[in-house]
PDB file of C-alpha atoms in Angstrom:
ATOM      1  CA  MET A   1      -3.371  40.157   1.487  1.00  0.00           C
ATOM      2  CA  ASN A   2      -2.177  37.343   3.673  1.00  0.00           C
ATOM      3  CA  LEU A   3       1.374  36.010   3.873  1.00  0.00           C
ATOM      4  CA  LYS A   4       0.618  33.054   1.568  1.00  0.00           C
ATOM      5  CA  GLN A   5      -0.734  35.338  -1.181  1.00  0.00           C
ATOM      6  CA  ILE A   6       2.305  37.606  -0.923  1.00  0.00           C
ATOM      7  CA  ALA A   7       4.657  34.621  -1.148  1.00  0.00           C
ATOM      8  CA  ASN A   8       2.771  33.284  -4.181  1.00  0.00           C
ATOM      9  CA  SER A   9       2.930  36.701  -5.872  1.00  0.00           C
ATOM     10  CA  ILE A  10       6.674  36.972  -5.249  1.00  0.00           C
ATOM     11  CA  TRP A  11       7.153  33.413  -6.568  1.00  0.00           C
ATOM     12  CA  ALA A  12       5.135  34.200  -9.735  1.00  0.00           C
ATOM     13  CA  ILE A  13       7.173  37.367 -10.375  1.00  0.00           C
ATOM     14  CA  ALA A  14      10.448  35.477  -9.824  1.00  0.00           C
ATOM     15  CA  CYS A  15       9.351  32.775 -12.291  1.00  0.00           C
ATOM     16  CA  LEU A  16       8.407  35.390 -14.884  1.00  0.00           C
ATOM     17  CA  ILE A  17      11.754  37.171 -14.522  1.00  0.00           C
ATOM     18  CA  GLY A  18      13.596  33.852 -14.733  1.00  0.00           C
ATOM     19  CA  ALA A  19      11.727  32.852 -17.885  1.00  0.00           C
ATOM     20  CA  MET A  20      12.491  36.201 -19.501  1.00  0.00           C
ATOM     21  CA  MET A  21      16.195  35.774 -18.745  1.00  0.00           C
ATOM     22  CA  PHE A  22      16.466  32.282 -20.220  1.00  0.00           C
ATOM     23  CA  LEU A  23      14.232  32.544 -23.283  1.00  0.00           C
ATOM     24  CA  PRO A  24      15.790  34.316 -26.271  1.00  0.00           C
ATOM     25  CA  ASP A  25      13.821  37.261 -27.524  1.00  0.00           C
ATOM     26  CA  VAL A  26      12.546  37.448 -31.077  1.00  0.00           C
ATOM     27  CA  GLY A  27      15.429  39.694 -32.159  1.00  0.00           C
ATOM     28  CA  GLN A  28      18.047  37.215 -30.937  1.00  0.00           C
ATOM     29  CA  ALA A  29      16.229  34.349 -32.646  1.00  0.00           C
ATOM     30  CA  GLN A  30      16.107  36.307 -35.916  1.00  0.00           C
ATOM     31  CA  ASP A  31      19.799  37.193 -35.596  1.00  0.00           C
ATOM     32  CA  ALA A  32      20.653  33.499 -35.211  1.00  0.00           C
ATOM     33  CA  LYS A  33      18.495  32.728 -38.243  1.00  0.00           C
ATOM     34  CA  VAL A  34      20.300  35.391 -40.300  1.00  0.00           C
ATOM     35  CA  LYS A  35      23.730  34.076 -39.300  1.00  0.00           C
ATOM     36  CA  ALA A  36      22.737  30.489 -40.132  1.00  0.00           C
ATOM     37  CA  ALA A  37      21.379  31.564 -43.540  1.00  0.00           C
ATOM     38  CA  MET A  38      24.588  33.525 -44.197  1.00  0.00           C
ATOM     39  CA  GLU A  39      26.701  30.456 -43.408  1.00  0.00           C
ATOM     40  CA  LEU A  40      24.538  28.427 -45.782  1.00  0.00           C
ATOM     41  CA  LEU A  41      24.901  30.989 -48.612  1.00  0.00           C
ATOM     42  CA  GLU A  42      28.673  31.171 -48.143  1.00  0.00           C
ATOM     43  CA  SER A  43      29.186  27.414 -47.943  1.00  0.00           C
ATOM     44  CA  THR A  44      26.998  26.836 -51.014  1.00  0.00           C
ATOM     45  CA  THR A  45      28.998  29.301 -53.122  1.00  0.00           C
ATOM     46  CA  ASN A  46      32.346  28.106 -51.718  1.00  0.00           C
ATOM     47  CA  LYS A  47      31.571  24.582 -52.955  1.00  0.00           C
ATOM     48  CA  LEU A  48      31.397  26.016 -56.492  1.00  0.00           C
ATOM     49  CA  GLY A  49      34.889  27.496 -56.296  1.00  0.00           C
ATOM     50  CA  PRO A  50      36.644  30.780 -55.572  1.00  0.00           C
ATOM     51  CA  PRO A  51      34.911  34.057 -56.480  1.00  0.00           C
ATOM     52  CA  LYS A  52      36.149  36.137 -59.407  1.00  0.00           C
ATOM     53  CA  ILE A  53      35.046  38.821 -61.866  1.00  0.00           C
ATOM     54  CA  GLU A  54      35.231  37.944 -65.555  1.00  0.00           C
ATOM     55  CA  GLY A  55      33.628  40.042 -68.266  1.00  0.00           C
ATOM     56  CA  THR A  56      30.227  41.714 -68.047  1.00  0.00           C
ATOM     57  CA  GLU A  57      26.592  40.706 -68.386  1.00  0.00           C
ATOM     58  CA  ALA A  58      23.451  42.818 -68.231  1.00  0.00           C
ATOM     59  CA  VAL A  59      21.128  42.280 -65.278  1.00  0.00           C
ATOM     60  CA  GLY A  60      17.726  43.895 -65.223  1.00  0.00           C
ATOM     61  CA  GLY A  61      18.729  46.020 -68.204  1.00  0.00           C
ATOM     62  CA  LYS A  62      21.877  47.301 -66.470  1.00  0.00           C
ATOM     63  CA  ALA A  63      25.447  46.414 -67.493  1.00  0.00           C
ATOM     64  CA  ALA A  64      27.302  44.740 -64.622  1.00  0.00           C
ATOM     65  CA  PRO A  65      30.568  42.902 -64.071  1.00  0.00           C
ATOM     66  CA  ALA A  66      30.011  39.132 -64.232  1.00  0.00           C
ATOM     67  CA  ILE A  67      30.725  37.481 -60.878  1.00  0.00           C
ATOM     68  CA  TYR A  68      31.616  33.804 -60.786  1.00  0.00           C
ATOM     69  CA  PHE A  69      32.163  31.173 -58.137  1.00  0.00           C
ATOM     70  CA  GLY A  70      34.477  28.743 -59.854  1.00  0.00           C
ATOM     71  CA  SER A  71      33.032  28.319 -63.349  1.00  0.00           C
ATOM     72  CA  THR A  72      29.458  29.160 -62.271  1.00  0.00           C
ATOM     73  CA  LYS A  73      28.311  32.635 -63.301  1.00  0.00           C
ATOM     74  CA  MET A  74      25.951  34.253 -60.792  1.00  0.00           C
ATOM     75  CA  ASN A  75      24.543  37.030 -62.999  1.00  0.00           C
ATOM     76  CA  ASN A  76      20.911  36.124 -63.795  1.00  0.00           C
ATOM     77  CA  ASN A  77      21.434  32.702 -62.151  1.00  0.00           C
ATOM     78  CA  PHE A  78      18.957  32.183 -59.310  1.00  0.00           C
ATOM     79  CA  GLU A  79      19.723  28.564 -58.420  1.00  0.00           C
ATOM     80  CA  VAL A  80      21.976  29.310 -55.428  1.00  0.00           C
ATOM     81  CA  VAL A  81      19.846  32.071 -53.875  1.00  0.00           C
ATOM     82  CA  ASP A  82      16.642  30.077 -54.380  1.00  0.00           C
ATOM     83  CA  ASP A  83      18.224  26.943 -52.875  1.00  0.00           C
ATOM     84  CA  VAL A  84      19.325  28.903 -49.791  1.00  0.00           C
ATOM     85  CA  VAL A  85      15.796  30.259 -49.369  1.00  0.00           C
ATOM     86  CA  LYS A  86      14.279  26.772 -49.775  1.00  0.00           C
ATOM     87  CA  GLN A  87      16.424  25.642 -46.859  1.00  0.00           C
ATOM     88  CA  ALA A  88      16.435  28.755 -44.655  1.00  0.00           C
ATOM     89  CA  GLN A  89      13.420  30.842 -45.832  1.00  0.00           C
ATOM     90  CA  GLY A  90      13.800  34.626 -46.057  1.00  0.00           C
ATOM     91  CA  THR A  91      15.657  36.228 -48.951  1.00  0.00           C
ATOM     92  CA  ALA A  92      19.168  35.940 -50.415  1.00  0.00           C
ATOM     93  CA  THR A  93      21.208  37.987 -52.880  1.00  0.00           C
ATOM     94  CA  ILE A  94      24.583  38.062 -54.569  1.00  0.00           C
ATOM     95  CA  PHE A  95      25.730  41.627 -55.297  1.00  0.00           C
ATOM     96  CA  VAL A  96      28.627  42.522 -57.608  1.00  0.00           C
ATOM     97  CA  LYS A  97      30.769  45.616 -57.159  1.00  0.00           C
ATOM     98  CA  SER A  98      30.600  48.022 -60.089  1.00  0.00           C
ATOM     99  CA  GLY A  99      32.563  51.212 -59.418  1.00  0.00           C
ATOM    100  CA  ASP A 100      31.117  52.580 -56.167  1.00  0.00           C
ATOM    101  CA  GLU A 101      27.833  50.632 -56.537  1.00  0.00           C
ATOM    102  CA  TYR A 102      26.808  47.134 -55.598  1.00  0.00           C
ATOM    103  CA  ILE A 103      24.310  45.651 -58.072  1.00  0.00           C
ATOM    104  CA  ARG A 104      21.932  42.776 -57.337  1.00  0.00           C
ATOM    105  CA  VAL A 105      22.837  40.146 -59.959  1.00  0.00           C
ATOM    106  CA  ALA A 106      21.197  37.089 -58.338  1.00  0.00           C
ATOM    107  CA  THR A 107      18.332  37.647 -55.906  1.00  0.00           C
ATOM    108  CA  ASN A 108      14.926  36.549 -54.758  1.00  0.00           C
ATOM    109  CA  VAL A 109      14.174  39.939 -53.201  1.00  0.00           C
ATOM    110  CA  LYS A 110      11.054  41.108 -55.020  1.00  0.00           C
ATOM    111  CA  LYS A 111      10.049  44.516 -56.300  1.00  0.00           C
ATOM    112  CA  ASP A 112       6.489  45.753 -55.737  1.00  0.00           C
ATOM    113  CA  ASP A 113       5.431  44.289 -59.092  1.00  0.00           C
ATOM    114  CA  GLY A 114       6.550  40.806 -57.935  1.00  0.00           C
ATOM    115  CA  SER A 115       9.586  40.610 -60.232  1.00  0.00           C
ATOM    116  CA  ARG A 116      13.078  39.889 -58.947  1.00  0.00           C
ATOM    117  CA  ALA A 117      14.979  43.036 -58.001  1.00  0.00           C
ATOM    118  CA  ILE A 118      17.966  42.249 -60.263  1.00  0.00           C
ATOM    119  CA  GLY A 119      19.802  45.278 -61.576  1.00  0.00           C
ATOM    120  CA  THR A 120      18.848  47.361 -58.525  1.00  0.00           C
ATOM    121  CA  VAL A 121      21.619  48.704 -56.298  1.00  0.00           C
ATOM    122  CA  LEU A 122      22.395  48.548 -52.602  1.00  0.00           C
ATOM    123  CA  ASP A 123      21.337  51.803 -50.936  1.00  0.00           C
ATOM    124  CA  PRO A 124      24.472  53.988 -51.191  1.00  0.00           C
ATOM    125  CA  LYS A 125      23.430  55.859 -48.016  1.00  0.00           C
ATOM    126  CA  GLY A 126      22.257  52.840 -46.019  1.00  0.00           C
ATOM    127  CA  LYS A 127      23.705  51.311 -42.865  1.00  0.00           C
ATOM    128  CA  ALA A 128      25.076  48.195 -44.580  1.00  0.00           C
ATOM    129  CA  ILE A 129      27.260  49.990 -47.118  1.00  0.00           C
ATOM    130  CA  GLU A 130      29.225  51.762 -44.362  1.00  0.00           C
ATOM    131  CA  SER A 131      30.437  48.406 -43.002  1.00  0.00           C
ATOM    132  CA  ILE A 132      31.064  46.928 -46.455  1.00  0.00           C
ATOM    133  CA  ARG A 133      33.229  49.925 -47.414  1.00  0.00           C
ATOM    134  CA  LYS A 134      35.369  49.136 -44.352  1.00  0.00           C
ATOM    135  CA  GLY A 135      35.585  45.500 -45.493  1.00  0.00           C
ATOM    136  CA  GLU A 136      33.386  44.363 -42.592  1.00  0.00           C
ATOM    137  CA  ALA A 137      30.155  42.405 -42.318  1.00  0.00           C
ATOM    138  CA  PHE A 138      26.933  44.134 -41.260  1.00  0.00           C
ATOM    139  CA  TYR A 139      24.088  42.546 -39.291  1.00  0.00           C
ATOM    140  CA  GLY A 140      20.998  44.543 -38.415  1.00  0.00           C
ATOM    141  CA  GLU A 141      17.732  46.066 -39.561  1.00  0.00           C
ATOM    142  CA  VAL A 142      17.629  47.887 -42.891  1.00  0.00           C
ATOM    143  CA  ASP A 143      15.048  49.137 -45.337  1.00  0.00           C
ATOM    144  CA  ILE A 144      15.096  47.234 -48.648  1.00  0.00           C
ATOM    145  CA  LEU A 145      13.011  48.691 -51.448  1.00  0.00           C
ATOM    146  CA  GLY A 146      10.692  50.292 -48.889  1.00  0.00           C
ATOM    147  CA  LYS A 147      10.304  47.305 -46.502  1.00  0.00           C
ATOM    148  CA  PRO A 148      12.038  46.596 -43.150  1.00  0.00           C
ATOM    149  CA  TYR A 149      14.275  43.492 -43.006  1.00  0.00           C
ATOM    150  CA  ILE A 150      16.522  41.874 -40.401  1.00  0.00           C
ATOM    151  CA  THR A 151      19.652  41.323 -42.481  1.00  0.00           C
ATOM    152  CA  GLY A 152      23.221  40.222 -42.892  1.00  0.00           C
ATOM    153  CA  TYR A 153      25.677  41.557 -45.485  1.00  0.00           C
ATOM    154  CA  LYS A 154      29.177  40.173 -45.885  1.00  0.00           C
ATOM    155  CA  PRO A 155      31.917  41.148 -48.355  1.00  0.00           C
ATOM    156  CA  ILE A 156      32.812  38.691 -51.142  1.00  0.00           C
ATOM    157  CA  ARG A 157      36.570  38.760 -51.700  1.00  0.00           C
ATOM    158  CA  ASP A 158      38.567  37.510 -54.674  1.00  0.00           C
ATOM    159  CA  SER A 159      41.857  35.609 -54.413  1.00  0.00           C
ATOM    160  CA  SER A 160      43.726  38.935 -53.940  1.00  0.00           C
ATOM    161  CA  LYS A 161      41.401  39.798 -51.001  1.00  0.00           C
ATOM    162  CA  ASN A 162      39.717  42.622 -52.931  1.00  0.00           C
ATOM    163  CA  VAL A 163      36.010  43.126 -52.219  1.00  0.00           C
ATOM    164  CA  ILE A 164      34.216  42.217 -55.469  1.00  0.00           C
ATOM    165  CA  GLY A 165      30.688  41.737 -54.189  1.00  0.00           C
ATOM    166  CA  ILE A 166      28.415  41.137 -51.225  1.00  0.00           C
ATOM    167  CA  TYR A 167      26.573  38.149 -49.795  1.00  0.00           C
ATOM    168  CA  TYR A 168      23.147  39.138 -48.422  1.00  0.00           C
ATOM    169  CA  VAL A 169      20.479  37.272 -46.473  1.00  0.00           C
ATOM    170  CA  GLY A 170      17.444  38.726 -44.741  1.00  0.00           C
ATOM    171  CA  TYR A 171      14.014  38.223 -43.284  1.00  0.00           C
ATOM    172  CA  LEU A 172      11.048  40.559 -43.604  1.00  0.00           C
ATOM    173  CA  LYS A 173      10.464  42.109 -40.193  1.00  0.00           C
TER     174      LYS A 173
END
């Protein structure tokens, strides 16, 4: 190899390393997408009014507390989650706290049969629930109904700052 070839090889390697340093990887891009979708879900619900629990309503055959944003009930109401997905793709869910469980009351996450996964619960042994129990958001990869997703979960708090539900957004990995 002559000196010119060596110099060209070094230059090509330097360019490749430089490109790798300045281009975000797929994981970072997905994380940014998740955070943007989460902001969209939160801002959409905040426009409706403050969150609260009032009464109960069955979802997917399971009794659940009824979660509202302002006067808009979320149980079995898919308008908000579907609107978020129209704008940001992926999936979105509103969970309500019921005892120690968090129940999907508004979602476009699908079960294997293609139906909405309403009435199903957040994995009580999963990574996300650990953060939620501490009152913190969780961002990362989790398994949802047997499929890997890049996700975000954030507590929904009522006017007394009690956690009454969870915002969720995610993208199939």
